[in-house]
Coordinates of C-alpha atoms and ligand atoms in Angstrom, one line a residue:
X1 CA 146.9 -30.8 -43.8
X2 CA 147.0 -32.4 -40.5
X3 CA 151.0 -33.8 -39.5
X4 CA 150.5 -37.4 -38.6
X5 CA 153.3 -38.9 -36.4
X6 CA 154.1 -41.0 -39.4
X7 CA 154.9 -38.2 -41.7
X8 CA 157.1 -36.2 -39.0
X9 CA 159.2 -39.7 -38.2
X10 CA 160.4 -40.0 -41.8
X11 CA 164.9 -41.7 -40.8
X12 CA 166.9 -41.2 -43.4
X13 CA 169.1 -43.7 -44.0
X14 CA 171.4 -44.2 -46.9
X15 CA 170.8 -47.4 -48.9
X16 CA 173.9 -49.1 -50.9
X17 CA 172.4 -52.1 -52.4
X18 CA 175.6 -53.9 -53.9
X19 CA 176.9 -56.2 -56.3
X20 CA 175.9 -60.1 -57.0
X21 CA 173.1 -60.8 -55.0
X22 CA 173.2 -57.2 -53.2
X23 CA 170.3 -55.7 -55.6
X24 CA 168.0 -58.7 -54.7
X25 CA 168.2 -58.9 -51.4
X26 CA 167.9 -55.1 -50.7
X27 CA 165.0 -55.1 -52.7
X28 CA 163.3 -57.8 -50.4
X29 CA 164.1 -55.3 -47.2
X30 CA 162.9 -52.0 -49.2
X31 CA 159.6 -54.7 -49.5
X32 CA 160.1 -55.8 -46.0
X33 CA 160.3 -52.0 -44.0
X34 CA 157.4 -51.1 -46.8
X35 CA 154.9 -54.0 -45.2
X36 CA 156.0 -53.1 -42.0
X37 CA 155.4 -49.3 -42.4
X38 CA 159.1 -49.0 -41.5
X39 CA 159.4 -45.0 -40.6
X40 CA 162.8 -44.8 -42.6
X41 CA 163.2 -42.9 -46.2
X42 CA 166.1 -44.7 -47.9
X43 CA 168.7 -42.3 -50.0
X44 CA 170.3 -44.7 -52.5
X45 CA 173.8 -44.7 -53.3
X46 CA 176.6 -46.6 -55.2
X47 CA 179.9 -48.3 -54.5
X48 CA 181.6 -51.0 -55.5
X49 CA 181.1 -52.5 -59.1
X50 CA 177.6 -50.7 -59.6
X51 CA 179.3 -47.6 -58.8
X52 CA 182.0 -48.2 -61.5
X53 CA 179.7 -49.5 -64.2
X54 CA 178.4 -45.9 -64.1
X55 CA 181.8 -44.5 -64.7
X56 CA 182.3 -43.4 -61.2
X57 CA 185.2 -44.5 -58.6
X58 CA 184.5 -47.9 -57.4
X59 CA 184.0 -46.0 -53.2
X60 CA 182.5 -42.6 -54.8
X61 CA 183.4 -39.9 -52.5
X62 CA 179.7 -39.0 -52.6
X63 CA 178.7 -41.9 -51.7
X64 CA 181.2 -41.5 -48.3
X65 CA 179.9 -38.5 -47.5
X66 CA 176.2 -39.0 -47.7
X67 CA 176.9 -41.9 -45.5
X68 CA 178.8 -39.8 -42.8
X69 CA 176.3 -36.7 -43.2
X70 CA 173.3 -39.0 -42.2
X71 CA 175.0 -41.4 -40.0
X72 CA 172.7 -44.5 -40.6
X73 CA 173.4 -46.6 -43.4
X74 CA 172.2 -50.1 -45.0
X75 CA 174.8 -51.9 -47.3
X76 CA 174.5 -54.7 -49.4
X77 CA 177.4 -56.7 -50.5
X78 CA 180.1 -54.7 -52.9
X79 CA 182.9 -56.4 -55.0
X80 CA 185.9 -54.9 -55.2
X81 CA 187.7 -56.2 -58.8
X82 CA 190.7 -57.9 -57.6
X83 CA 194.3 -57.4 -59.3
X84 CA 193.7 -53.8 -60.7
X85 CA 194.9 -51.3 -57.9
X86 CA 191.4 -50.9 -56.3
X87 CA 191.3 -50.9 -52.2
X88 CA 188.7 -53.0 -51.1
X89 CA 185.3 -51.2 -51.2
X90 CA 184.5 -52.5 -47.5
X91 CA 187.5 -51.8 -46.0
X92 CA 187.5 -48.2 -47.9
X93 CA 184.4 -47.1 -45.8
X94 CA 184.9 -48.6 -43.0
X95 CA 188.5 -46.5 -42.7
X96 CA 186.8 -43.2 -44.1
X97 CA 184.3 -43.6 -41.3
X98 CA 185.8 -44.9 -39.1
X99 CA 184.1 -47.4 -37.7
X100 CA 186.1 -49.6 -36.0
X101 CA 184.4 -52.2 -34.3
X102 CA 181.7 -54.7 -36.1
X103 CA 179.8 -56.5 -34.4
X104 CA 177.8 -59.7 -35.7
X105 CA 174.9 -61.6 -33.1
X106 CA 175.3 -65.2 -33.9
X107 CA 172.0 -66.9 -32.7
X108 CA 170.2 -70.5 -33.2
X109 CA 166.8 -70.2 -35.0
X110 CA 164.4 -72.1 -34.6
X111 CA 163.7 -73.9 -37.3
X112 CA 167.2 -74.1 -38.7
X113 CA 168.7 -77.6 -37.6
X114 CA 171.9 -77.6 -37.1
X115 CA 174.9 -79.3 -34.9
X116 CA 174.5 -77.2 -31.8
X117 CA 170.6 -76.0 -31.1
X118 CA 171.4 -73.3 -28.3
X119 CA 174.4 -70.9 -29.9
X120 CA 174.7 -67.7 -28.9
X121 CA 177.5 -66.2 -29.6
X122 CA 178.7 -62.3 -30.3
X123 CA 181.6 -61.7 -32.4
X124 CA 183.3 -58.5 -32.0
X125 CA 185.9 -57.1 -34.6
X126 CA 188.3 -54.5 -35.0
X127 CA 187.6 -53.0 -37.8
X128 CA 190.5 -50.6 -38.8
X129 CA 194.0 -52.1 -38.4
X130 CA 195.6 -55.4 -38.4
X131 CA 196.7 -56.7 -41.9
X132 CA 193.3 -55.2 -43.4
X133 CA 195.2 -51.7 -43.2
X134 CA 196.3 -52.6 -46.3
X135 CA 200.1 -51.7 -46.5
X136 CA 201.4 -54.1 -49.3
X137 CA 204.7 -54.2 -50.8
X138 CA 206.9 -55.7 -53.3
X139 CA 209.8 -55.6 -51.4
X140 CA 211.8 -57.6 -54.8
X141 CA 210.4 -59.3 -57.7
X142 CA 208.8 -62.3 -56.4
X143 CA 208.8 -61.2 -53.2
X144 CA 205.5 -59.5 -51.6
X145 CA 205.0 -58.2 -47.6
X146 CA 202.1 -57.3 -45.7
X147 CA 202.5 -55.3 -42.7
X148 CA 200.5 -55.9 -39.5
X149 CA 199.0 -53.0 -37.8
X150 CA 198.5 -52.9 -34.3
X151 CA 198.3 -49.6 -32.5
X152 CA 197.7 -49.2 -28.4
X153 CA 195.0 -46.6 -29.5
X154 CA 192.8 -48.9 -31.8
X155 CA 193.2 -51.7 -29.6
X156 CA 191.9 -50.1 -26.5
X157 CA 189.3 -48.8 -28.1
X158 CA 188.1 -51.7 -29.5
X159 CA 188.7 -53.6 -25.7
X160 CA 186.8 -50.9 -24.1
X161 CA 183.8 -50.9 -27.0
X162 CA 183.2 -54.8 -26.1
X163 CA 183.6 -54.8 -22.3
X164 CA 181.1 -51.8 -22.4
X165 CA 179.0 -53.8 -24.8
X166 CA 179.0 -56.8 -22.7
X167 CA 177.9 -54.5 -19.7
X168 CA 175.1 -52.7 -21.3
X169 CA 173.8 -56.3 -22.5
X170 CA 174.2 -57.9 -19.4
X171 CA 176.7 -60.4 -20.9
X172 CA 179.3 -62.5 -18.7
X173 CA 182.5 -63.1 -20.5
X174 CA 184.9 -61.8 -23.1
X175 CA 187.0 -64.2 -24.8
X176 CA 190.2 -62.5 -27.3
X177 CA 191.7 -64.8 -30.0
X178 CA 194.6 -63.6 -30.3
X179 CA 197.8 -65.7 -32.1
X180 CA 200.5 -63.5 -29.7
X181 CA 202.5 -66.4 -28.9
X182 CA 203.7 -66.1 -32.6
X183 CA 203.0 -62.5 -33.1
X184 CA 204.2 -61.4 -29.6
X185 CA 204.5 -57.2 -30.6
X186 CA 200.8 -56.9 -32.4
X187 CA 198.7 -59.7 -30.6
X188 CA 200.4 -59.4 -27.7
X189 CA 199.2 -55.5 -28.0
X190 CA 196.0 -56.2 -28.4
X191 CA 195.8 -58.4 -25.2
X192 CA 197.5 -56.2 -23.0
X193 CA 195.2 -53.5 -24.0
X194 CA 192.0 -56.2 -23.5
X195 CA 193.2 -57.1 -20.1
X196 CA 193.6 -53.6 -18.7
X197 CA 190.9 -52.2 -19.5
X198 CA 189.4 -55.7 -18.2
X199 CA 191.4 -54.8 -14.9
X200 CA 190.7 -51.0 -14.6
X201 CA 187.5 -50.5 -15.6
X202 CA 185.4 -54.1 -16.6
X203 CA 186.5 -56.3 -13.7
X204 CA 183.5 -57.4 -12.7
X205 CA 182.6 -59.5 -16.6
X206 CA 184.9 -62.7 -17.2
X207 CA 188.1 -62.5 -19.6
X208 CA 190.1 -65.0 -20.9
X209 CA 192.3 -65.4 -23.7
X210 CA 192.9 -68.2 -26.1
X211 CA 195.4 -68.9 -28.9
X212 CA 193.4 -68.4 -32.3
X213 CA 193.7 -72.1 -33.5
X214 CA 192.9 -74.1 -30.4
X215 CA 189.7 -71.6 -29.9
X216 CA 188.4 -72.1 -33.1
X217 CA 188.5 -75.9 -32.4
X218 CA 187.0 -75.2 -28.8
X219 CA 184.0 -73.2 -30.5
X220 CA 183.0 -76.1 -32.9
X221 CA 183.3 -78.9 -30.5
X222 CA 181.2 -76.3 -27.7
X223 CA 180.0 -73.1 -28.4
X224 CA 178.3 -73.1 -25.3
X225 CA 181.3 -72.1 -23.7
X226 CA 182.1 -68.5 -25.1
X227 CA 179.9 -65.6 -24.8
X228 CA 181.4 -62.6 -26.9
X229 CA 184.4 -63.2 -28.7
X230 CA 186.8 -60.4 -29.0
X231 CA 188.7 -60.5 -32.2
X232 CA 191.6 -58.3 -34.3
X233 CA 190.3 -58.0 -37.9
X234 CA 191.4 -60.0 -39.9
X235 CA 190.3 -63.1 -36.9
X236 CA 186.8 -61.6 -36.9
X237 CA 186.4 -62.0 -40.5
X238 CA 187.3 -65.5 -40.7
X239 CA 185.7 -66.4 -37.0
X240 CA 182.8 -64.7 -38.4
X241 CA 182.1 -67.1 -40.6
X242 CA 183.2 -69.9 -39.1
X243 CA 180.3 -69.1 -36.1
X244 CA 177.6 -68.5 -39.5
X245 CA 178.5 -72.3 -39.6
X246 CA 177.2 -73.2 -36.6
X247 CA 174.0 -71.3 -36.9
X248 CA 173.0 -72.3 -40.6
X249 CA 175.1 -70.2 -42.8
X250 CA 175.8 -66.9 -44.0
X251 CA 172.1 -66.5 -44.9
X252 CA 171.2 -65.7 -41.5
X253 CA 174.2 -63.9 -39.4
X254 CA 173.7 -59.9 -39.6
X255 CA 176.3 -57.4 -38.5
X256 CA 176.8 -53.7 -37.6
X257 CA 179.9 -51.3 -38.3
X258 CA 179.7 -49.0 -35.0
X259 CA 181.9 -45.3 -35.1
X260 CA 181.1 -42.7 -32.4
X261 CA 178.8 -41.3 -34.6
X262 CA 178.2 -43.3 -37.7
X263 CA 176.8 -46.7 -38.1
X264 CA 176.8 -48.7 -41.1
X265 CA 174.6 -52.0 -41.3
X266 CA 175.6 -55.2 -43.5
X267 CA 174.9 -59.1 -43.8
X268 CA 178.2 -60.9 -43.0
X269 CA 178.4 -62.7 -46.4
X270 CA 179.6 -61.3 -49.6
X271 CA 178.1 -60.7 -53.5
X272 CA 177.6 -64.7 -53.2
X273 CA 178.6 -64.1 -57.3
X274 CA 178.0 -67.8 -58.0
X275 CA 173.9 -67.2 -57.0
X276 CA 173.6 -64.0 -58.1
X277 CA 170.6 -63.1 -60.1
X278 CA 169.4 -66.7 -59.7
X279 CA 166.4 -65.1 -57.6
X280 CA 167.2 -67.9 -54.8
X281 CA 169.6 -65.9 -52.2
X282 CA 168.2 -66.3 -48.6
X283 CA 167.4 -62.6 -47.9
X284 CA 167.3 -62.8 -44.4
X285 CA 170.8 -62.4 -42.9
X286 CA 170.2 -58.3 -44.6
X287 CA 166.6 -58.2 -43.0
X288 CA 167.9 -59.1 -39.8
X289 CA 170.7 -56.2 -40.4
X290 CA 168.0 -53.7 -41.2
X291 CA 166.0 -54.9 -37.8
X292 CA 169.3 -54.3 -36.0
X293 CA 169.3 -51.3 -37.6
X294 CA 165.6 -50.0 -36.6
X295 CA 166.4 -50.8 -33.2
X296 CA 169.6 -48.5 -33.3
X297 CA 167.5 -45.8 -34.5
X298 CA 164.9 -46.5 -31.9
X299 CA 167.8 -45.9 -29.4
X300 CA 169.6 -43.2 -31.2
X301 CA 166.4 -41.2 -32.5
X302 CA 164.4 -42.0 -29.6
X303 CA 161.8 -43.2 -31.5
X304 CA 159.5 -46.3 -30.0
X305 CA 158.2 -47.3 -33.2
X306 CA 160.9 -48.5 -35.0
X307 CA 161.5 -50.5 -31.9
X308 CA 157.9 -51.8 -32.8
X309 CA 158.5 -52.6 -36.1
X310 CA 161.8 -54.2 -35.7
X311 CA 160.0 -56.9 -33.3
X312 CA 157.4 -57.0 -35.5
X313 CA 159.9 -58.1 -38.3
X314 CA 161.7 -60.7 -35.8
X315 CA 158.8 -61.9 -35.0
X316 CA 157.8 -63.2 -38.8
X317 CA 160.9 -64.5 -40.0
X318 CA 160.8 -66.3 -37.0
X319 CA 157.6 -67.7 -37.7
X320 CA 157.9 -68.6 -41.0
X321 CA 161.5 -70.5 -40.4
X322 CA 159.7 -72.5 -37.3
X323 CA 156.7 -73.3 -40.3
X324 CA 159.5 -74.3 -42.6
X325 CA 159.1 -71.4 -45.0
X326 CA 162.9 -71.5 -46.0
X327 CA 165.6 -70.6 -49.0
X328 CA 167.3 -73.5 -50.4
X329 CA 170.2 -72.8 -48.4
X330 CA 168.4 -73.5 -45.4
X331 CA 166.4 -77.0 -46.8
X332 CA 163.7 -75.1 -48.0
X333 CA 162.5 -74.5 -51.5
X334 CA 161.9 -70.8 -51.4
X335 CA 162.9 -68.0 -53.8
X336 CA 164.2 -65.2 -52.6
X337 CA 160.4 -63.3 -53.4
X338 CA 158.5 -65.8 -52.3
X339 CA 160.5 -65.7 -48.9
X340 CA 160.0 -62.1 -48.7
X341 CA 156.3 -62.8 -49.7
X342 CA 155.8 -65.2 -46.1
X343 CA 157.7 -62.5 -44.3
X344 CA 155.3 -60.2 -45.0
X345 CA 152.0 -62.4 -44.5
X346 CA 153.3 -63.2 -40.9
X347 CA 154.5 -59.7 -39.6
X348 CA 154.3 -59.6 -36.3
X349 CA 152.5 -63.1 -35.7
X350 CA 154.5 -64.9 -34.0
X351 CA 152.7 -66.8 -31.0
Ligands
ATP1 P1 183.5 -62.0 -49.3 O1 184.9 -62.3 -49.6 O2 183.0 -60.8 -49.9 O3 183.1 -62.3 -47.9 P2 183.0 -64.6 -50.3 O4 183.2 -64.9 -51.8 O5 183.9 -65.1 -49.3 O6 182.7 -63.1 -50.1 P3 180.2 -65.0 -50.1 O7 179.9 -64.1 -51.2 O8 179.7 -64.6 -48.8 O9 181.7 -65.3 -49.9 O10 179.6 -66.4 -50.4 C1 180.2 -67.6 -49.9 C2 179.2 -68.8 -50.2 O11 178.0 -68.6 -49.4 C3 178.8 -68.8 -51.6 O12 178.6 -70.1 -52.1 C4 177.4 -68.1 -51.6 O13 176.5 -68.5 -52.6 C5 176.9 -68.5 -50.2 N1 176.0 -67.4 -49.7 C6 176.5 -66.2 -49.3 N2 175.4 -65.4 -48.9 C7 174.3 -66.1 -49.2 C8 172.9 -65.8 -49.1 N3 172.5 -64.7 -48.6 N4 172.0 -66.8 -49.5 C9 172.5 -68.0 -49.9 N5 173.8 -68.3 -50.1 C10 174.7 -67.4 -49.7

């Protein structure tokens, strides 16, 4: 039998779809990439509570492994049970793997009205340290401590990952929240590492620095101003979705987990418990993960087409939020199918 193109360029990419609404909205993107003709082969696996409903360890080891062996994964939403010893499922891979800086595009769509029609913004998160490292103690009965993390190591890397970023996109300015007036030792870390890799090696894109607090009130009175936003991790988290607000929500802000050799692609927003199996979750915020993933394999693989079928995907969700085909957390009246439904009917349409 003759070998097409199409059966040679079969990606693997391993598929964790999640808790809550994880399971509904991967299923729209397996629907999505099939429509498409998406040249990826998902390899499903489990974390989270899925993975412990089947009796396994809520981050199975397999399920690490299969996602550092083939470097590429898609992950939907897990939920870590709170109160009973587990680490957090998210922050458990992203340590295994190390992938230390997320990154999350957070871009007006047309189509979605909202306070500020023009934002675009890119957060960028350290992934690995701050208090998200996770050393808790009872230090006494009744009294609990959380230890900051800031090493010169992780915080360089993470300067030089955005400033390279920023260069490769053609991007002007970096802007670090940063709280170092208060925590002088760890902030004030992370800034000196930011400005000298600014200094030595970046010195030709803008930096500043802003204390967290007066930023965050800067970025919702004028978003315009920043570009990229350089954040420690447990800033980028809340930032993160502090920017979804400006945009239209967690429905539609995707992110990326970036290693040096592992990437891992997730929505910003969590299980969303409360809508979960309610068929109404706005899928989109995952598609758009999966299209940044296709056009990381384009770049990593070298393969055109999925570069083709990643616009192709941008192009009709586009179209159907500028026709007003929307979830309910957008205005519209959609399902989560019947979204995924419009998707399809207008790939690659847009005018
Ligand atoms: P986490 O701590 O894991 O980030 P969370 O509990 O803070 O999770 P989410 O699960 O992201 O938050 O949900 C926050 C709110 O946003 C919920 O009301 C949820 O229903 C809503 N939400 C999140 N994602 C979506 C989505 N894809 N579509 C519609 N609503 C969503």
């Amino acid at each position: 039998m003759e070998d097409t193109n199409a059966q040679r360029m079969q990606h693997e990419v391993v598929l964790i779809k999640g808790d809550g609404i994880g399971p509904e909205i991967s299923d729209a993107v397996k629907k999505v990439f099939h429509a498409a003709g998406a040249p990826v082969k998902f390899i499903e696996h489990d974390a989270g509570m899925a993975a412990l409903d089947k009796g396994d360890d809520v981050l199975p080891e397999s399920t690490v492994e299969a996602m550092r062996s083939v470097g590429i994964s898609l992950k939907g939403p897990c939920t870590t049970p709170i109160g009973k010893g587990f680490t957090s499922v998210n922050v458990g891979i992203r340590k295994s793997l190390n992938l230390y800086a997320a990154l999350r595009p957070v871009r007006s769509l047309e189509g979605v009205k909202t306070r500020f029609d023009d934002v675009d913004l890119i957060v960028i998160r350290e992934n690995t340290e701050g208090l998200y490292a996770g050393i808790e103690n009872e230090v006494t009965d009744g009294v609990v401590a959380s230890m900051k993390v800031a090493t010169n190591k992780a915080c360089h890397r993470i300067a030089h990952w955005a400033f390279r970023y920023a260069t490769h996109r053609q991007r002007q300015k970096i802007t670090v929240f940063h709280k170092a007036n208060i925590m002088k030792l760890s902030d004030g870390l992370f800034i000196k590492e930011a400005r000298n890799v600014h200094h030595q090696d970046y010195p030709n894109i803008k930096y500043e620095e802003a204390i967290i607090d007066a930023g965050c009130m800067r970025l919702v009175q004028n978003p315009g101003q920043f570009d990229i936003l350089l954040l420690e991790n447990l800033y980028g988290d809340v930032v993160s979705d502090l920017c979804a607000g400006l945009v239209g929500g967690l429905g539609v802000v995707p992110g990326a987990n970036y290693g040096d050799s592992v990437a891992c692609f997730e929505a910003v927003h969590g299980s969303a418990p409360d809508i979960a199996g309610k068929g109404i979750a706005n899928p989109l915020a995952f598609i758009m993960s999966s299209v940044m993933m296709l056009n990381y394999i384009a770049d990593e693989k070298r393969d055109e087409s999925c570069g083709k079928v990643a616009d192709a995907i941008r192009q009709g969700y586009n179209a159907c939020l500028r026709e007003g085909f929307k979830t309910g957390d957008l205005g519209g009246e959609l399902s989560t199918a019947d979204f995924t439904q419009e998707l399809i009917k207008r790939l690659g349409k847009e005018a």
